[in-house]
mmCIF file of C-alpha atoms and ligand atoms in Angstrom:
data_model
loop_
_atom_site.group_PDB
_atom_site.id
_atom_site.type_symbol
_atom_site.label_atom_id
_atom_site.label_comp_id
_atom_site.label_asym_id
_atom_site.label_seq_id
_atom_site.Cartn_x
_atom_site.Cartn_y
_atom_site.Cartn_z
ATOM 1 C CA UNK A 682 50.062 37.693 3.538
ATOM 2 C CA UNK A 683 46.765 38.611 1.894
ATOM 3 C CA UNK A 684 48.345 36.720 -1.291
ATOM 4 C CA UNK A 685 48.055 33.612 1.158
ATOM 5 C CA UNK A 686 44.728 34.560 2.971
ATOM 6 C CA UNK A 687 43.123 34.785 -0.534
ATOM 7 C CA UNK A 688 45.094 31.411 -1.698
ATOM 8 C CA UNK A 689 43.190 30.061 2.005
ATOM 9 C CA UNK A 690 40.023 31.705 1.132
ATOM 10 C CA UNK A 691 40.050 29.743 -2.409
ATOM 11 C CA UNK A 692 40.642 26.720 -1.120
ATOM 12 C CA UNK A 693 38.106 26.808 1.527
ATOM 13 C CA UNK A 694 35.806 27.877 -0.748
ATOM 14 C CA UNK A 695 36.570 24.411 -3.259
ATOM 15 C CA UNK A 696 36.401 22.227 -0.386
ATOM 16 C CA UNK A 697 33.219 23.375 0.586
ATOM 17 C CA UNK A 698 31.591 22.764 -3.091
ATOM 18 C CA UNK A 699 33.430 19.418 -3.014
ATOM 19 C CA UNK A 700 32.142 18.932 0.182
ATOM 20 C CA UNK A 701 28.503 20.076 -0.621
ATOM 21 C CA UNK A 702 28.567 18.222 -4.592
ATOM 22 C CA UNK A 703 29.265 15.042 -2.344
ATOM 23 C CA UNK A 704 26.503 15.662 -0.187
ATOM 24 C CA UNK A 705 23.993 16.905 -3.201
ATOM 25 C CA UNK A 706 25.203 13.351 -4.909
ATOM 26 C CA UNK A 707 24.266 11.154 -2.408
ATOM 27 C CA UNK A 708 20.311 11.227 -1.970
ATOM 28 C CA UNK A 709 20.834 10.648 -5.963
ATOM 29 C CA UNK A 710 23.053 7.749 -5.196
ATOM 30 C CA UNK A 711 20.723 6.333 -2.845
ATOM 31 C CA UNK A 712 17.335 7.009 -4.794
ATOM 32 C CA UNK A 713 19.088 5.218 -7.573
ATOM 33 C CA UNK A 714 20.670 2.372 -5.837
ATOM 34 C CA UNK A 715 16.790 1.682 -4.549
ATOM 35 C CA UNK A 716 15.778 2.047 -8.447
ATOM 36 C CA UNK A 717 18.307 -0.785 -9.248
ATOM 37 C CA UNK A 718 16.651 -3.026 -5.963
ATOM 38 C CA UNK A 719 12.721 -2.443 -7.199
ATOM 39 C CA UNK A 720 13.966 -3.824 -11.065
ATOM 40 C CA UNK A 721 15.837 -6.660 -9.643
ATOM 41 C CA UNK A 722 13.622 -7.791 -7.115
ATOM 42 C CA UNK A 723 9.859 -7.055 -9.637
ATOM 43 C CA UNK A 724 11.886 -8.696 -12.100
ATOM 44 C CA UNK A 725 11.982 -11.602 -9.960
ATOM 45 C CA UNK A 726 8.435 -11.317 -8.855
ATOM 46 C CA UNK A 727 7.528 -11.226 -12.418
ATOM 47 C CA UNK A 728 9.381 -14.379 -13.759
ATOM 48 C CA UNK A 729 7.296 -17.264 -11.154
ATOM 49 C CA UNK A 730 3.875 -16.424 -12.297
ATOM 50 C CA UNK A 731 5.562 -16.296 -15.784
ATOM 51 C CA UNK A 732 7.238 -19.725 -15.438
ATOM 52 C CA UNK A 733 4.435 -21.533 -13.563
ATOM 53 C CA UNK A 734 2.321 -20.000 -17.188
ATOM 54 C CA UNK A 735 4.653 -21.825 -19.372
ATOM 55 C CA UNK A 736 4.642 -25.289 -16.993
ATOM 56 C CA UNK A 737 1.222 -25.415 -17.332
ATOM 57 C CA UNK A 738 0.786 -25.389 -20.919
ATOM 58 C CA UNK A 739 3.550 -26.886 -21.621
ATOM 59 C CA UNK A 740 1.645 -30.218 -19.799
ATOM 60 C CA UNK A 741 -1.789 -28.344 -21.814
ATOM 61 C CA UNK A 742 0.102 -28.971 -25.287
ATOM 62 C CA UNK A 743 1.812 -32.054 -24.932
ATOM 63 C CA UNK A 744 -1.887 -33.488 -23.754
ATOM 64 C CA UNK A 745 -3.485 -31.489 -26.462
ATOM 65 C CA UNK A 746 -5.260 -34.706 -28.063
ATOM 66 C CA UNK A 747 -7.075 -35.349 -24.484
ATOM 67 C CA UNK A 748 -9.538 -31.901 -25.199
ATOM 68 C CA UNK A 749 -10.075 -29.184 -23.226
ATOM 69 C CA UNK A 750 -11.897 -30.717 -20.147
ATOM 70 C CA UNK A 751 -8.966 -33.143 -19.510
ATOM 71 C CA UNK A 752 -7.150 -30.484 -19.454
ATOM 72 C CA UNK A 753 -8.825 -27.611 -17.057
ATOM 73 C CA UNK A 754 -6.908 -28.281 -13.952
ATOM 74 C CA UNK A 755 -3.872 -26.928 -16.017
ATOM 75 C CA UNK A 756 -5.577 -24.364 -17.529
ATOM 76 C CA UNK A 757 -7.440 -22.635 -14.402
ATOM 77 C CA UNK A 758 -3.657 -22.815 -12.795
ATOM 78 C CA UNK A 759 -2.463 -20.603 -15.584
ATOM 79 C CA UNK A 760 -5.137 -18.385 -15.878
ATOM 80 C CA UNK A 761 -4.656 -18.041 -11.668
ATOM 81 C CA UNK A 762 -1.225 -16.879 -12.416
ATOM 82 C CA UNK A 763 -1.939 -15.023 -15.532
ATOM 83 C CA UNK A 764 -4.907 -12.497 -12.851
ATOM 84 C CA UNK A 765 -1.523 -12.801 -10.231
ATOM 85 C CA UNK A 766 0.545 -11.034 -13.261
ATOM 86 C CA UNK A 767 -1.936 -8.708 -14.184
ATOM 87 C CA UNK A 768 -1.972 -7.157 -10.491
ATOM 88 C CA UNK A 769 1.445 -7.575 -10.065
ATOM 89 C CA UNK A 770 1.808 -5.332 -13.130
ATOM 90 C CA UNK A 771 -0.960 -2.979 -12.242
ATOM 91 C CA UNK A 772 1.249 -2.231 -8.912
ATOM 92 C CA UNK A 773 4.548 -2.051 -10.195
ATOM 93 C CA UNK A 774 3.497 0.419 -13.006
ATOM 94 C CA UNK A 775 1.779 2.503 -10.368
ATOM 95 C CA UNK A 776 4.895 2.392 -8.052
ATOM 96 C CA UNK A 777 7.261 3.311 -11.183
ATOM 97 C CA UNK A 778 4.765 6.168 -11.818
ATOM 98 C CA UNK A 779 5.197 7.195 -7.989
ATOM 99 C CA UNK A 780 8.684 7.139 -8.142
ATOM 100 C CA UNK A 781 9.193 9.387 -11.552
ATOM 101 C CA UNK A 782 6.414 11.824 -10.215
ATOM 102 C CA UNK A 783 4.934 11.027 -13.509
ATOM 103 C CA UNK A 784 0.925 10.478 -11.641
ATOM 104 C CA UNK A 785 -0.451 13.670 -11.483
ATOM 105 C CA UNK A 786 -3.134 13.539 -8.203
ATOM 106 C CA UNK A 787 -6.258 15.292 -8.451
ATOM 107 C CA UNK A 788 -7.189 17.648 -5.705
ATOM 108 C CA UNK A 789 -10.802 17.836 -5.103
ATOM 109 C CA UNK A 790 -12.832 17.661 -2.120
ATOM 110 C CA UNK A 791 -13.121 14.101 -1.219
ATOM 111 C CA UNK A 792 -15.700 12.729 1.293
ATOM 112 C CA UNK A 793 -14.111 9.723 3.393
ATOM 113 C CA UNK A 794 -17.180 9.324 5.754
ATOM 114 C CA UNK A 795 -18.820 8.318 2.155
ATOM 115 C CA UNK A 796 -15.982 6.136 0.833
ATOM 116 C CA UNK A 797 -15.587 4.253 3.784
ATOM 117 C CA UNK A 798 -19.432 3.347 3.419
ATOM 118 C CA UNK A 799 -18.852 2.406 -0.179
ATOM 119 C CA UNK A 800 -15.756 0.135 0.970
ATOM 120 C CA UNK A 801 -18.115 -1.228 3.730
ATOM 121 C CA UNK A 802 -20.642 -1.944 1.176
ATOM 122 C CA UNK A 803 -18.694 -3.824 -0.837
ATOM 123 C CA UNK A 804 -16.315 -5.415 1.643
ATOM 124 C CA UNK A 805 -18.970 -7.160 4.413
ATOM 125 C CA UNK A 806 -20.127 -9.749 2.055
ATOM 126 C CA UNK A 807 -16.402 -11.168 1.478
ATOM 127 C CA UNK A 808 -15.767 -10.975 5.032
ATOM 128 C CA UNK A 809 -18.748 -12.914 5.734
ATOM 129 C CA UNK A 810 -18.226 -15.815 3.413
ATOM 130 C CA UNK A 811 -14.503 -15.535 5.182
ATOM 131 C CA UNK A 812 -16.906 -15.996 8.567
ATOM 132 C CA UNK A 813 -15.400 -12.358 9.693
ATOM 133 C CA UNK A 814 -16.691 -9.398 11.146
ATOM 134 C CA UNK A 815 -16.804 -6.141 9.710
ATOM 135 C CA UNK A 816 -17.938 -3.381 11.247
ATOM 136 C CA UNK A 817 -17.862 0.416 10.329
ATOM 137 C CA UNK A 818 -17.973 2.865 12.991
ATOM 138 C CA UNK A 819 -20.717 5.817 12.579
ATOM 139 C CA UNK A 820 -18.606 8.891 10.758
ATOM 140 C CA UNK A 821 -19.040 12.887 11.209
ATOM 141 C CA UNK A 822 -20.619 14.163 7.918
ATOM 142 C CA UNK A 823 -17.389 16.544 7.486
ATOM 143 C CA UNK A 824 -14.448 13.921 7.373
ATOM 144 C CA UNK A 825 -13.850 16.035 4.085
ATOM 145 C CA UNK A 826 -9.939 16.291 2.781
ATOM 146 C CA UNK A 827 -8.855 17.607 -0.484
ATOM 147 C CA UNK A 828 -7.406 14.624 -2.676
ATOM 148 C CA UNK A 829 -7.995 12.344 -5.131
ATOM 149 C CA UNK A 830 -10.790 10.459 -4.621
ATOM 150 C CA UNK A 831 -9.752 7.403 -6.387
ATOM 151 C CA UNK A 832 -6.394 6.903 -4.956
ATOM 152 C CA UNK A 833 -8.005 7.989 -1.433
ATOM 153 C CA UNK A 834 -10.391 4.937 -2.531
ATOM 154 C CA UNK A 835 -7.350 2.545 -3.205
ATOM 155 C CA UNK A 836 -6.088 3.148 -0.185
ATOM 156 C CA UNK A 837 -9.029 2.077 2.226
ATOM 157 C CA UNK A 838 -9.105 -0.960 -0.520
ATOM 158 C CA UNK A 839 -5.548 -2.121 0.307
ATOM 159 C CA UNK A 840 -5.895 -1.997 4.244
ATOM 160 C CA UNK A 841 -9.228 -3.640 4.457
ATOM 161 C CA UNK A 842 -8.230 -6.119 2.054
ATOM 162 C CA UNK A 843 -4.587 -6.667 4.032
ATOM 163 C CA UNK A 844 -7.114 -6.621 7.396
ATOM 164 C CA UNK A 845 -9.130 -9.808 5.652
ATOM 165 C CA UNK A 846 -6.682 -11.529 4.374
ATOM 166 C CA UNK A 847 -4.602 -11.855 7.637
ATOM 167 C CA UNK A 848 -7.477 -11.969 10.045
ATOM 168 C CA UNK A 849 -8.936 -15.981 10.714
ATOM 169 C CA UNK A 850 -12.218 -17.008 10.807
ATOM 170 C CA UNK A 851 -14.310 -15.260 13.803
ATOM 171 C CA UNK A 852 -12.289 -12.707 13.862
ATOM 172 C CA UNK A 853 -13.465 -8.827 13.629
ATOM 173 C CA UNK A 854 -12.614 -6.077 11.396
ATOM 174 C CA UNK A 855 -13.173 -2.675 12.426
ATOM 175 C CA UNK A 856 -12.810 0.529 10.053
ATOM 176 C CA UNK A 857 -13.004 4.044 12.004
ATOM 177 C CA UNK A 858 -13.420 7.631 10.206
ATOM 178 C CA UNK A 859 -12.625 10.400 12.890
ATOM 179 C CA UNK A 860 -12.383 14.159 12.162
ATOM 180 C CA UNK A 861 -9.862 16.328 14.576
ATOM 181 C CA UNK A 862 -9.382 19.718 14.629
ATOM 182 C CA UNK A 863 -7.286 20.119 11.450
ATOM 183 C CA UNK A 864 -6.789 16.277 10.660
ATOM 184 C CA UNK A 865 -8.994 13.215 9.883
ATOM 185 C CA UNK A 866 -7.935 10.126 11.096
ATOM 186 C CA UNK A 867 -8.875 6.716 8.975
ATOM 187 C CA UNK A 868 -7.873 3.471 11.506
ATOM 188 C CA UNK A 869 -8.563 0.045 10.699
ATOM 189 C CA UNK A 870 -8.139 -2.492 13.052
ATOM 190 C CA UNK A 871 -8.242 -6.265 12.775
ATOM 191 C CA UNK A 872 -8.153 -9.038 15.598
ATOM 192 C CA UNK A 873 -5.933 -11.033 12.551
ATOM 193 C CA UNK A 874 -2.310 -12.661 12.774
ATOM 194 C CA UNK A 875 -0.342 -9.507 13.671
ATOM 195 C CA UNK A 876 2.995 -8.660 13.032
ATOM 196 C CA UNK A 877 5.901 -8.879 14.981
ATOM 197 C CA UNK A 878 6.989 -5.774 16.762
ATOM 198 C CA UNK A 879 10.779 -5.738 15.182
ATOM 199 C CA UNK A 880 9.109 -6.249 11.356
ATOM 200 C CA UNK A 881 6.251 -3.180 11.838
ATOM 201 C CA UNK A 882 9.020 -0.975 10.491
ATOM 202 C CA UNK A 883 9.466 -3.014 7.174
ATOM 203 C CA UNK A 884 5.755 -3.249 6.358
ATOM 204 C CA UNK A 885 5.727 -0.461 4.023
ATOM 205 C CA UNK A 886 9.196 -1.648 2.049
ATOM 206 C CA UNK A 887 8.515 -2.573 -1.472
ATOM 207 C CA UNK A 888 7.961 -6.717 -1.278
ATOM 208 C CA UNK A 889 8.429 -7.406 2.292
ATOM 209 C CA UNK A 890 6.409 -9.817 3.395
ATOM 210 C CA UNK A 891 6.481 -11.297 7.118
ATOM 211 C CA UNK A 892 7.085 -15.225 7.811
ATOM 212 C CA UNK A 893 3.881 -15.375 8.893
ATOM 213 C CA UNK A 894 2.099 -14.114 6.010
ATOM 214 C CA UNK A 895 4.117 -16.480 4.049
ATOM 215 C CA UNK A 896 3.118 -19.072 5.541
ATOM 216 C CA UNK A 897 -0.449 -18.321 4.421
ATOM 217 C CA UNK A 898 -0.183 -18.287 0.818
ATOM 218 C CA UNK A 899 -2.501 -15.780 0.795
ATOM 219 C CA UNK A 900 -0.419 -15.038 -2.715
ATOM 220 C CA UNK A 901 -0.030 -11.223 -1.758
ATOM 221 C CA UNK A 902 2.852 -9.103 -3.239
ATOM 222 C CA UNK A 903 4.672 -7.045 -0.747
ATOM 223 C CA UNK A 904 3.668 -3.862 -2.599
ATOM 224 C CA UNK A 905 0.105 -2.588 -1.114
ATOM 225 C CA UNK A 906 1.383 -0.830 1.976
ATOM 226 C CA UNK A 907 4.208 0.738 0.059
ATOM 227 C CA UNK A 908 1.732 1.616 -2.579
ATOM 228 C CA UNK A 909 -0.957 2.848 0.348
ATOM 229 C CA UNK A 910 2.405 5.051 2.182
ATOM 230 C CA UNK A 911 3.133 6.652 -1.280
ATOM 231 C CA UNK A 912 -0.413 7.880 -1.268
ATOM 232 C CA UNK A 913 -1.166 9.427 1.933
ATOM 233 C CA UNK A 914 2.356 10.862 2.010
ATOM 234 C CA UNK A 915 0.868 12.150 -1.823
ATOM 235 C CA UNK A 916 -1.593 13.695 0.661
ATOM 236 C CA UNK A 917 0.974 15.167 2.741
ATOM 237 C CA UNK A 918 -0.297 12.527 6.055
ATOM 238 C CA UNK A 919 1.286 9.919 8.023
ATOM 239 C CA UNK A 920 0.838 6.232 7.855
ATOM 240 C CA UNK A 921 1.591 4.179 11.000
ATOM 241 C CA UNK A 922 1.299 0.424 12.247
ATOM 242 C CA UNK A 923 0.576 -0.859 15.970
ATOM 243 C CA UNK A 924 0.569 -4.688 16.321
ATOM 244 C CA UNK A 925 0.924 -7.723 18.160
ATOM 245 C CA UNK A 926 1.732 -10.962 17.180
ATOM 246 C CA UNK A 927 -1.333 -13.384 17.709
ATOM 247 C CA UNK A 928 -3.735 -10.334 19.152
ATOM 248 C CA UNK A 929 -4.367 -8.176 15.789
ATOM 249 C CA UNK A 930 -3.169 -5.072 14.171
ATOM 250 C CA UNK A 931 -4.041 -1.571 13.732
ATOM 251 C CA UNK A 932 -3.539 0.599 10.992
ATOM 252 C CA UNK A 933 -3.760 4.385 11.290
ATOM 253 C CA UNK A 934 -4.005 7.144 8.842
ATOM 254 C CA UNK A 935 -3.810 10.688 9.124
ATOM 255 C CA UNK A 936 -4.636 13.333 6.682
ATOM 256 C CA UNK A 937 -4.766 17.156 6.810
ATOM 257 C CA UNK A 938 -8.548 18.258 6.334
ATOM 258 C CA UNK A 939 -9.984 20.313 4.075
ATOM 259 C CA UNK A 940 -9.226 23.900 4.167
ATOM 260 C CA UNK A 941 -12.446 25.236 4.818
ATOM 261 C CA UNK A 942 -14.163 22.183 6.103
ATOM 262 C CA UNK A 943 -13.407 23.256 9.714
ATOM 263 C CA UNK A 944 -13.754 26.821 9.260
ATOM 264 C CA UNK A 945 -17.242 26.065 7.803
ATOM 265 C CA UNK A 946 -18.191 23.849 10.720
ATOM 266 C CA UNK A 947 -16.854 27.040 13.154
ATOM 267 C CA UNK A 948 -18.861 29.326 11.538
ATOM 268 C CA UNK A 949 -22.204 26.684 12.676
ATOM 269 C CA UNK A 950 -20.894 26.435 16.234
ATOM 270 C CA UNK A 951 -21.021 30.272 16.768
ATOM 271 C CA UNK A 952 -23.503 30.431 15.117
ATOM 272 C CA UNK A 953 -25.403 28.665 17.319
HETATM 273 P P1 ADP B 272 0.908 -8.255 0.795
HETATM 274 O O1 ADP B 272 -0.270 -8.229 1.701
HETATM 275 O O2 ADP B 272 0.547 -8.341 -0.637
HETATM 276 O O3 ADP B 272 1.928 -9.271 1.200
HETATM 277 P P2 ADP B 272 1.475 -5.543 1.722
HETATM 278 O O4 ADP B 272 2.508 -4.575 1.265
HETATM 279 O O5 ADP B 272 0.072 -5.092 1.645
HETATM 280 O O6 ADP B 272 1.709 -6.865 0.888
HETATM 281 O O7 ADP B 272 1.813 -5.960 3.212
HETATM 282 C C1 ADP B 272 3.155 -6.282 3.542
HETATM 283 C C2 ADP B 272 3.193 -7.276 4.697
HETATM 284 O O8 ADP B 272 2.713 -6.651 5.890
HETATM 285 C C3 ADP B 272 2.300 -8.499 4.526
HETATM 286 O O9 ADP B 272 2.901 -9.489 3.756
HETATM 287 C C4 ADP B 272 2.104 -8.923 5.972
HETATM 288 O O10 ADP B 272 3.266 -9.599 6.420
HETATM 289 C C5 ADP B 272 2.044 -7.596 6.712
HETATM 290 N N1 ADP B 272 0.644 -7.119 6.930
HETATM 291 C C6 ADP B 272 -0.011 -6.145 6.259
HETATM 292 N N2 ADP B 272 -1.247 -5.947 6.766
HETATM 293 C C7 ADP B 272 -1.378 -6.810 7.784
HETATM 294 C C8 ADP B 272 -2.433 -7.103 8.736
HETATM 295 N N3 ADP B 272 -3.599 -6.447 8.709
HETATM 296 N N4 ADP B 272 -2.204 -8.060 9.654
HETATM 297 C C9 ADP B 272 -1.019 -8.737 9.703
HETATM 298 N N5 ADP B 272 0.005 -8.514 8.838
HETATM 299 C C10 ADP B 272 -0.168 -7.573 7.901
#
């Protein structure tokens, strides 16, 4: 009998490694079955700007005795696609970089209420000659998280651009820094094209790209939002969409703040 309970025991014991080297495997599976995906589908993204390149001097060379100026309609469409392949690149390399964990992130104390100013600063003019709105909420002076400042900079780039890209003329762009407790909370919100409530989910998948936003050959990627959710989830925050089709959209952020910063700012309330 104990022969047999130990025999039992054994193979109890097997099953359960089977059972748990089958459940280790799979998040590997999956994590590489989404490698394959990103290749195949950048790979695609990379050979139209590539092909429309090689159309357009193709036409260049076989007009090559007509000169230059002839030939500058051909030429600015190449170099268009040649600054589309350079950001395509840019994004894919810092996507591949996520994904290996190979992009080490600073951690320093990073001032939003000062980076959204920057962004506003250099954002309002475009929106204007786009006839839009921007407007940047007044910011508490300790919207402070720890970070890195450049990535936490890429990331207000990449929803105000989204927000003027897919917002029409007289529309309004609003960008809002607000500190919590324990969190800050960066929203942006746009009185654009919105997005339809069953797509909100797919917004931060590598190259999605609505119907809508297609239609607007606006010549985005698909890869911003997945490259803004890889860097407030870098941050340990949350990312999160609210939309409606025809109305506008609303992008909100949240990021653990500083340690310290709200200590600091307890210390000046009892003190006072
Ligand atoms: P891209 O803008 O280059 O297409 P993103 O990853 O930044 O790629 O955005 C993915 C998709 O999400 C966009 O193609 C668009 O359909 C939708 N989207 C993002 N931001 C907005 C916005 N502010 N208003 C409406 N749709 C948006």
């Amino acid at each position: 009998i104990l022969l047999i309970v130990g025999m039992g025991g054994a193979l109890l014991a097997l099953l359960g490694s089977f059972y748990a080297s089958g459940r280790a495997l799979s998040p590997i599976k999956r994590s590489w079955e989404r490698q394959r995906q990103f290749v195949g589908d950048a790979s695609h993204e990379l050979r139209t700007p590539l092909a429309v390149i090689q159309s357009n001097l193709d036409i260049v060379l076989t007009h090559a005795h007509e000169g230059v100026i002839d030939n500058l309609e051909w030429l600015n469409n190449a170099k268009a696609e040649a600054r589309r392949l350079t950001r395509l690149t840019e994004d894919l390399l810092t996507l591949a970089r996520a994904d290996s964990t190979m992009t080490p992130l600073r951690s320093e104390r990073v001032d939003l209420r000062a980076i959204a100013e920057n962004v506003h600063d250099a954002y309002a003019i475009y929106a204007e000659s786009k006839d839009i709105q921007f407007l940047l909420e007044p910011s508490p002076d300790d919207a402070v998280v720890t970070g890195d400042a450049d990535r936490l900079h890429q990331l207000f780039v990449i929803l105000l651009d989204n927000a003027i890209k897919y917002t029409q003329e007289g529309g309004r762009i609003t960008l809002k820094v607000e500190v919590t407790k324990g969190t800050i909370v960066i929203i942006v919100e746009d009185t654009g094209i919105g997005i339809e409530k069953g797509e909100q989910s797919l917004v931060f998948e590598r190259f999605f790209r609505s119907d809508v936003a297609r239609e607007r050959e606006s010549g985005g990627l698909g890869l911003g939002l997945s490259i803004a959710k890889w860097i407030v989830e870098a941050h340990r925050g949350r990312i999160s969409v609210d939309s409606e089709l025809g109305v506008g959209t609303t992008f909100r952020v949240v990021l653990p703040r500083a340690a310290g910063a709200h200590q600091a700012q307890a210390v000046q309330q009892t003190d006072r």
